[in-house]
Coordinates of N, CA and C in Angstrom, one line a residue:
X1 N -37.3 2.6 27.2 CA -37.5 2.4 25.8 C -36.2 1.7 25.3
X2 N -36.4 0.8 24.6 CA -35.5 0.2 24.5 C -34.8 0.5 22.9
X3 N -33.3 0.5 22.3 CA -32.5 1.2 21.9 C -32.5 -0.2 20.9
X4 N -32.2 -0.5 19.5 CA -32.0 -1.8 18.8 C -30.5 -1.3 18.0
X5 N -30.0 -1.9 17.7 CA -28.8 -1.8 17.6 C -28.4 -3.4 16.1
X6 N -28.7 -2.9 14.9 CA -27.8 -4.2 14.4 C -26.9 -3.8 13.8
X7 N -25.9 -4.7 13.2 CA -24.5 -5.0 12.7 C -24.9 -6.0 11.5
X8 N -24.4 -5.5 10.0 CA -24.3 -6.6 9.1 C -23.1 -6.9 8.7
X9 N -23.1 -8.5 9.5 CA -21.6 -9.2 9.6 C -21.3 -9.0 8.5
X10 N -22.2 -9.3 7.4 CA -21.0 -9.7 5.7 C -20.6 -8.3 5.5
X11 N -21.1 -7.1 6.1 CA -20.6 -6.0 5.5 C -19.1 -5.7 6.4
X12 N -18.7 -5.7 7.9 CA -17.9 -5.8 8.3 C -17.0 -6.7 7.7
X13 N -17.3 -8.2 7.6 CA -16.3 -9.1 7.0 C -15.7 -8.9 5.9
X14 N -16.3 -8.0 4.6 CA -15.9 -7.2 3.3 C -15.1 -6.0 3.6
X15 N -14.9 -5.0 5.0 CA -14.2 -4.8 5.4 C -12.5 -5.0 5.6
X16 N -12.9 -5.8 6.9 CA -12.0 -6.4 7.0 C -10.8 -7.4 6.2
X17 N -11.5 -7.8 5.4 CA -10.8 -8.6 3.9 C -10.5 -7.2 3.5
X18 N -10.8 -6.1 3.0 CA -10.4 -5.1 2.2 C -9.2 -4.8 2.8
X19 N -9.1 -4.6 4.2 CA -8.3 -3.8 5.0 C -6.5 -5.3 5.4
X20 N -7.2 -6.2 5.1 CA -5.9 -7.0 5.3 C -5.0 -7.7 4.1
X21 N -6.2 -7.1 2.7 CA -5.9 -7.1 1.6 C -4.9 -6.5 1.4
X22 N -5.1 -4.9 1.7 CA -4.1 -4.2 1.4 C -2.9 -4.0 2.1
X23 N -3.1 -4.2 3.1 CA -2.2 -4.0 4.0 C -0.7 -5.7 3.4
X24 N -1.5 -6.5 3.0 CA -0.5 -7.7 2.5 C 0.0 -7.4 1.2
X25 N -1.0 -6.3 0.3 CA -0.1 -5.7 -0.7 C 1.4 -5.0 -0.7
X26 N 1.2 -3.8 0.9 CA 2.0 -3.4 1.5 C 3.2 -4.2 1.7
X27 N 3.1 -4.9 2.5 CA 3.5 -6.0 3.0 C 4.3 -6.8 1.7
X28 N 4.0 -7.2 1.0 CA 4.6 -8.3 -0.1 C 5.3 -7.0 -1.4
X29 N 4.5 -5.7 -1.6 CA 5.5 -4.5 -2.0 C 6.6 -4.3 -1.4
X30 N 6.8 -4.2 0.1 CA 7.8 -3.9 0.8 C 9.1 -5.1 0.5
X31 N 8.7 -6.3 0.6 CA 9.4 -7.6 0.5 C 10.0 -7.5 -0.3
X32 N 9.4 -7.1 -1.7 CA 9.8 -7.2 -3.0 C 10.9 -6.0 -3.4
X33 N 10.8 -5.0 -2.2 CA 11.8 -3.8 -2.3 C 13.3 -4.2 -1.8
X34 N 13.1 -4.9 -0.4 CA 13.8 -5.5 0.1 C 14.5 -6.6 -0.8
X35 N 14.0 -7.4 -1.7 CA 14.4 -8.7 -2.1 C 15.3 -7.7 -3.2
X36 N 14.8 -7.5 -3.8 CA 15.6 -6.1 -5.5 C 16.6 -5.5 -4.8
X37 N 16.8 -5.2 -3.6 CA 17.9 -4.3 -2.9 C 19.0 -5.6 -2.9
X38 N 18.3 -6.5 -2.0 CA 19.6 -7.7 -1.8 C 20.5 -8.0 -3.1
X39 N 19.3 -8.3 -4.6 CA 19.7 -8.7 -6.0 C 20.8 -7.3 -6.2
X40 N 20.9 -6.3 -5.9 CA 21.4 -4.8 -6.8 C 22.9 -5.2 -6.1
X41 N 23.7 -6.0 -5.8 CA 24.7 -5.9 -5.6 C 25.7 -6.5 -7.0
X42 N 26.6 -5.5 -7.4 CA 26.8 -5.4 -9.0 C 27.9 -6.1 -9.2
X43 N 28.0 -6.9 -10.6 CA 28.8 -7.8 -11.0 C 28.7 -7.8 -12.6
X44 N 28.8 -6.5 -13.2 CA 28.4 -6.9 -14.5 C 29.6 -7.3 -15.5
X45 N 30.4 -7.3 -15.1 CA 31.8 -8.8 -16.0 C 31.7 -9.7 -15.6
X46 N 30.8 -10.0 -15.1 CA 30.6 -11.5 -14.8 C 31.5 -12.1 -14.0
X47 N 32.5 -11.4 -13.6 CA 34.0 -11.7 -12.9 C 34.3 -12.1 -11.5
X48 N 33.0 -11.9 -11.2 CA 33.1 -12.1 -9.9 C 31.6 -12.2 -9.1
X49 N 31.3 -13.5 -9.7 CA 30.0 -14.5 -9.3 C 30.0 -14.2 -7.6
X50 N 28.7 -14.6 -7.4 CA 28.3 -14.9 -5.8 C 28.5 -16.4 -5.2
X51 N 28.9 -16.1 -3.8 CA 29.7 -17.6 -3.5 C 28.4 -18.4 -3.0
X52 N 28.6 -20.3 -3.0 CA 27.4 -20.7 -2.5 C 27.0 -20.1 -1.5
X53 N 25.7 -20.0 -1.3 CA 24.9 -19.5 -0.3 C 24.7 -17.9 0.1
X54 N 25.4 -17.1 -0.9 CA 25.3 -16.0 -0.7 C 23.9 -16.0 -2.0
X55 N 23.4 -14.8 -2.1 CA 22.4 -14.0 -3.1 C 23.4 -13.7 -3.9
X56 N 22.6 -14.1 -5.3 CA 23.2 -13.9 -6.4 C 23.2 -12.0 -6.8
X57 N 24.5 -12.1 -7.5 CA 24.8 -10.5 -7.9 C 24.3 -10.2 -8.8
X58 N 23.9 -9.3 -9.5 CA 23.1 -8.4 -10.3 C 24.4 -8.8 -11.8
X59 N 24.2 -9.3 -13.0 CA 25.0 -8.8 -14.1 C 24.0 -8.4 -15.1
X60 N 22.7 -9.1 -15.4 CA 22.0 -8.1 -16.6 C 20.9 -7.1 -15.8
X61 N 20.6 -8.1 -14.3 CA 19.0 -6.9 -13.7 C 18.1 -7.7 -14.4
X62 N 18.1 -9.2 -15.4 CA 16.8 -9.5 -15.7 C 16.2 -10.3 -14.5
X63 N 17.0 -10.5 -13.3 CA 16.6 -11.7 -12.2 C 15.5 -10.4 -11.3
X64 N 16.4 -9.3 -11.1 CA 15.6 -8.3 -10.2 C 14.5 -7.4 -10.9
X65 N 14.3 -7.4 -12.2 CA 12.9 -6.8 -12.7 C 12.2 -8.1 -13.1
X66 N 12.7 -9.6 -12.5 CA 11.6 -10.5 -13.0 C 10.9 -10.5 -11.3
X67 N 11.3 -9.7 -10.3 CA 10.8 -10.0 -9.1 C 9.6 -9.2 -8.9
X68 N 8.4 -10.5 -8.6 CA 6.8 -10.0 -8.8 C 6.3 -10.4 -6.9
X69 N 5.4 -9.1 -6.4 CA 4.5 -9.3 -5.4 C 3.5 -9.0 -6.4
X70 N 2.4 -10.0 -5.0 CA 0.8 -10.1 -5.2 C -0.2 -10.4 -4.2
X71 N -1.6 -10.8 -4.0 CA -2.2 -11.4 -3.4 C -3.4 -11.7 -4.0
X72 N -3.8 -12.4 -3.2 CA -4.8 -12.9 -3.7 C -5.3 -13.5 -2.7
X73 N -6.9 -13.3 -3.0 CA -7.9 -13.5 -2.0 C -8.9 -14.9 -2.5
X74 N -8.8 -15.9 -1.9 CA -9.4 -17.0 -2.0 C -10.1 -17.5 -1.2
X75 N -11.9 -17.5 -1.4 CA -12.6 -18.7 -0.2 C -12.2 -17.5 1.3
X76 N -12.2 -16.6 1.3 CA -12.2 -15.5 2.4 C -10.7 -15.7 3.2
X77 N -9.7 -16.2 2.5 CA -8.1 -15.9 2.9 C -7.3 -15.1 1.9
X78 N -6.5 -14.6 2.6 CA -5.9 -13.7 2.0 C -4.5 -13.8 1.9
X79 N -4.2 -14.4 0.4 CA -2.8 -15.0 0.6 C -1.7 -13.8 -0.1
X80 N -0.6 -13.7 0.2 CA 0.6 -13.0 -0.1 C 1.8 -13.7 -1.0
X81 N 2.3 -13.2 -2.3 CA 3.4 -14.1 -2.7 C 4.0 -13.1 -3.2
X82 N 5.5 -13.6 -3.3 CA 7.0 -13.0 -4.0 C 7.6 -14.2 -4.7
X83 N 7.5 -13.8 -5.8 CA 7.8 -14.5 -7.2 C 8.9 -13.9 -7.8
X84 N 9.6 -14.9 -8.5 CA 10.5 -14.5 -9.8 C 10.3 -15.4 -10.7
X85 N 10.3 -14.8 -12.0 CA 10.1 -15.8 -13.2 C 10.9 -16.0 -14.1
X86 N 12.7 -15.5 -14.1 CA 13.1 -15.6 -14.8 C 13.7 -17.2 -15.3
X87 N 13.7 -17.8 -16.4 CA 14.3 -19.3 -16.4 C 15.1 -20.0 -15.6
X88 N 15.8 -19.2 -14.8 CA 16.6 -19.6 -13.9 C 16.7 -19.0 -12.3
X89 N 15.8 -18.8 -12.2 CA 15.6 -18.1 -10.8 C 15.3 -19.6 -9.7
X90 N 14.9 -20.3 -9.8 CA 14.5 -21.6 -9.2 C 16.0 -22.2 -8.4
X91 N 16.6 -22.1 -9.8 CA 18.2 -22.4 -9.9 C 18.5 -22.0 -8.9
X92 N 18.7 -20.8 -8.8 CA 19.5 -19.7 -8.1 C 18.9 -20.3 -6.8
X93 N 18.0 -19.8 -6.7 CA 17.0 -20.3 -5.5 C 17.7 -21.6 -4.5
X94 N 17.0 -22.5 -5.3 CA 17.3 -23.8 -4.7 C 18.7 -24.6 -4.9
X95 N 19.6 -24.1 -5.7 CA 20.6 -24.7 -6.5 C 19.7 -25.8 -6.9
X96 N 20.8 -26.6 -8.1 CA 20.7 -27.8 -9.3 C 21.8 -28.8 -9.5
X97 N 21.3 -29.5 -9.7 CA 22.5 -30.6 -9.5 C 21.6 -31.7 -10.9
X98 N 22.3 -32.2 -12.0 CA 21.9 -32.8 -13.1 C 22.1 -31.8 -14.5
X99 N 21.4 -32.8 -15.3 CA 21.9 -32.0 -16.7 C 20.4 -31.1 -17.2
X100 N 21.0 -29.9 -17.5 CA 20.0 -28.9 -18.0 C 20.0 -29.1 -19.3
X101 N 18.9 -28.2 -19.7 CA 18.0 -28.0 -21.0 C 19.2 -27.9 -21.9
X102 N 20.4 -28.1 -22.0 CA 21.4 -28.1 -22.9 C 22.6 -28.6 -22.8
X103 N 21.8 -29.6 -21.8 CA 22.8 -31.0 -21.8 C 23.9 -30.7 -21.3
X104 N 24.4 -30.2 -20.3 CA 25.7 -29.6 -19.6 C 25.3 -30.2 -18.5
X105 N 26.2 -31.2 -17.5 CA 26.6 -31.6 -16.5 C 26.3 -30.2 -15.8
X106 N 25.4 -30.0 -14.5 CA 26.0 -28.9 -13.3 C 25.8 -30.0 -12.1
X107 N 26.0 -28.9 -11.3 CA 26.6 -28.9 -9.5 C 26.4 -27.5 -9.1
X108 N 25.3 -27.1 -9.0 CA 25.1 -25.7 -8.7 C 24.5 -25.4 -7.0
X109 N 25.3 -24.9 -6.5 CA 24.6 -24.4 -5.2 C 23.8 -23.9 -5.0
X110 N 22.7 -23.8 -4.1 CA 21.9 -22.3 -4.2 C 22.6 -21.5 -3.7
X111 N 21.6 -20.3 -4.0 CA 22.3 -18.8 -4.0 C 20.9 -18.0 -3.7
X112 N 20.1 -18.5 -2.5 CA 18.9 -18.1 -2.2 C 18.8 -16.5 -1.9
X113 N 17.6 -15.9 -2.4 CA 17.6 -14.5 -2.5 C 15.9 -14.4 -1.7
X114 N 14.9 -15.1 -2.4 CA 13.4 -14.9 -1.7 C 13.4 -15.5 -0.3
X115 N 13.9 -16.3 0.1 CA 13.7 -16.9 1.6 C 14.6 -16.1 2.4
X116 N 15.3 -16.0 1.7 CA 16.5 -15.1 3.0 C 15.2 -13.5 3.5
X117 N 15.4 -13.1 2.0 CA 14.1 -11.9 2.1 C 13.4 -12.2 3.5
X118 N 12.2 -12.7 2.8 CA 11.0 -13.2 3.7 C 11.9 -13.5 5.2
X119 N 12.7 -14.1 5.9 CA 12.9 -14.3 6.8 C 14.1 -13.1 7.6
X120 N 14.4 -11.9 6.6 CA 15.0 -11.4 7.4 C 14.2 -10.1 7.7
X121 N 12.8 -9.9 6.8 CA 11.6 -8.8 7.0 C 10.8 -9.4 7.6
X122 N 10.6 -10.8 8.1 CA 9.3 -11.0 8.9 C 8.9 -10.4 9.9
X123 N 9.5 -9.8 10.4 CA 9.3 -8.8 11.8 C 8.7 -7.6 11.1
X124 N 9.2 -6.9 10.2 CA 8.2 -5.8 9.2 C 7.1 -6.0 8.7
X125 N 7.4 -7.1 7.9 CA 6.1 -7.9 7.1 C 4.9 -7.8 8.5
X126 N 5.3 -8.5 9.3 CA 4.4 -8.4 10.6 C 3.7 -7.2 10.7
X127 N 4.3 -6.2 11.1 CA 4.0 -5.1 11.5 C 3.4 -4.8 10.8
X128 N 3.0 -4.5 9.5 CA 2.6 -4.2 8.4 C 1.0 -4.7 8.2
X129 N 1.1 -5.9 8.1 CA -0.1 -6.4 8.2 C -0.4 -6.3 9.3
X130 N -0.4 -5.9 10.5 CA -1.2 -5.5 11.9 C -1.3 -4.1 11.7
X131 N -0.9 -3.2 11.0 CA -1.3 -1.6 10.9 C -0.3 -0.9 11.6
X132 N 1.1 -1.4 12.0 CA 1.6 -0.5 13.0 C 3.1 0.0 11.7
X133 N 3.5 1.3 11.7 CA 4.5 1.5 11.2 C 5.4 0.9 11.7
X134 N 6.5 1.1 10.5 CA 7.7 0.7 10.7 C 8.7 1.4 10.5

């Protein structure tokens, strides 16, 4: 006697999207703890700036509470991002070189904080999104 056995793919595949969903929330939450930890190093007299290529120091905290995780699921991928939105977070980021929104000559170095992130948790991040603690 024979035994029938089915499987409805789209219900597994709704699954599995749920399960790598969250797990990249995890994942891009964690980042974003890691990234706020790097920012919390404190300089609030302004006295003593971060040198090129280091992560910028903490003097108001508006750069590290403008730091946003998310995802987003599009077309059946599941994408992951770490954002900052303060007016000058890009700056920081990438340095600038030209005249800003107030007509001041710079020469700004970066002072990268989300790439360093991302590349010094990718081994976590990893793990994370595969299900294995860390």
């Amino acid at each position: 006697m024979p035994i029938r056995v089915d499987i409805n793919i789209k219900s597994y595949e709704e699954m599995v999207q749920n399960q790598l969903r969250e797990r990249m929330e995890a994942a891009m939450d964690h980042a974003a703890a890691k990234c706020k930890k790097r920012l919390s190093r404190s300089n609030a007299s302004g006295a003593s700036p971060s040198k090129a290529g280091e992560s910028p120091k903490k003097v108001t905290g508006q750069l590290i509470r403008s730091i946003k995780s998310g995802v987003e699921v599009k077309k059946g991928v599941v994408h992951g991002y770490l954002s900052a939105d303060t007016p000058y977070a890009l700056r920081l980021e990438f340095g600038f070189v030209g005249t800003d929104s107030a007509g001041r000559h710079v020469k700004q170095a970066p002072r990268p904080y989300l790439r360093p992130t991302l590349s010094e948790e990718g081994k976590q991040i990893a793990y994370i999104l595969i299900g294995k603690k860390i």
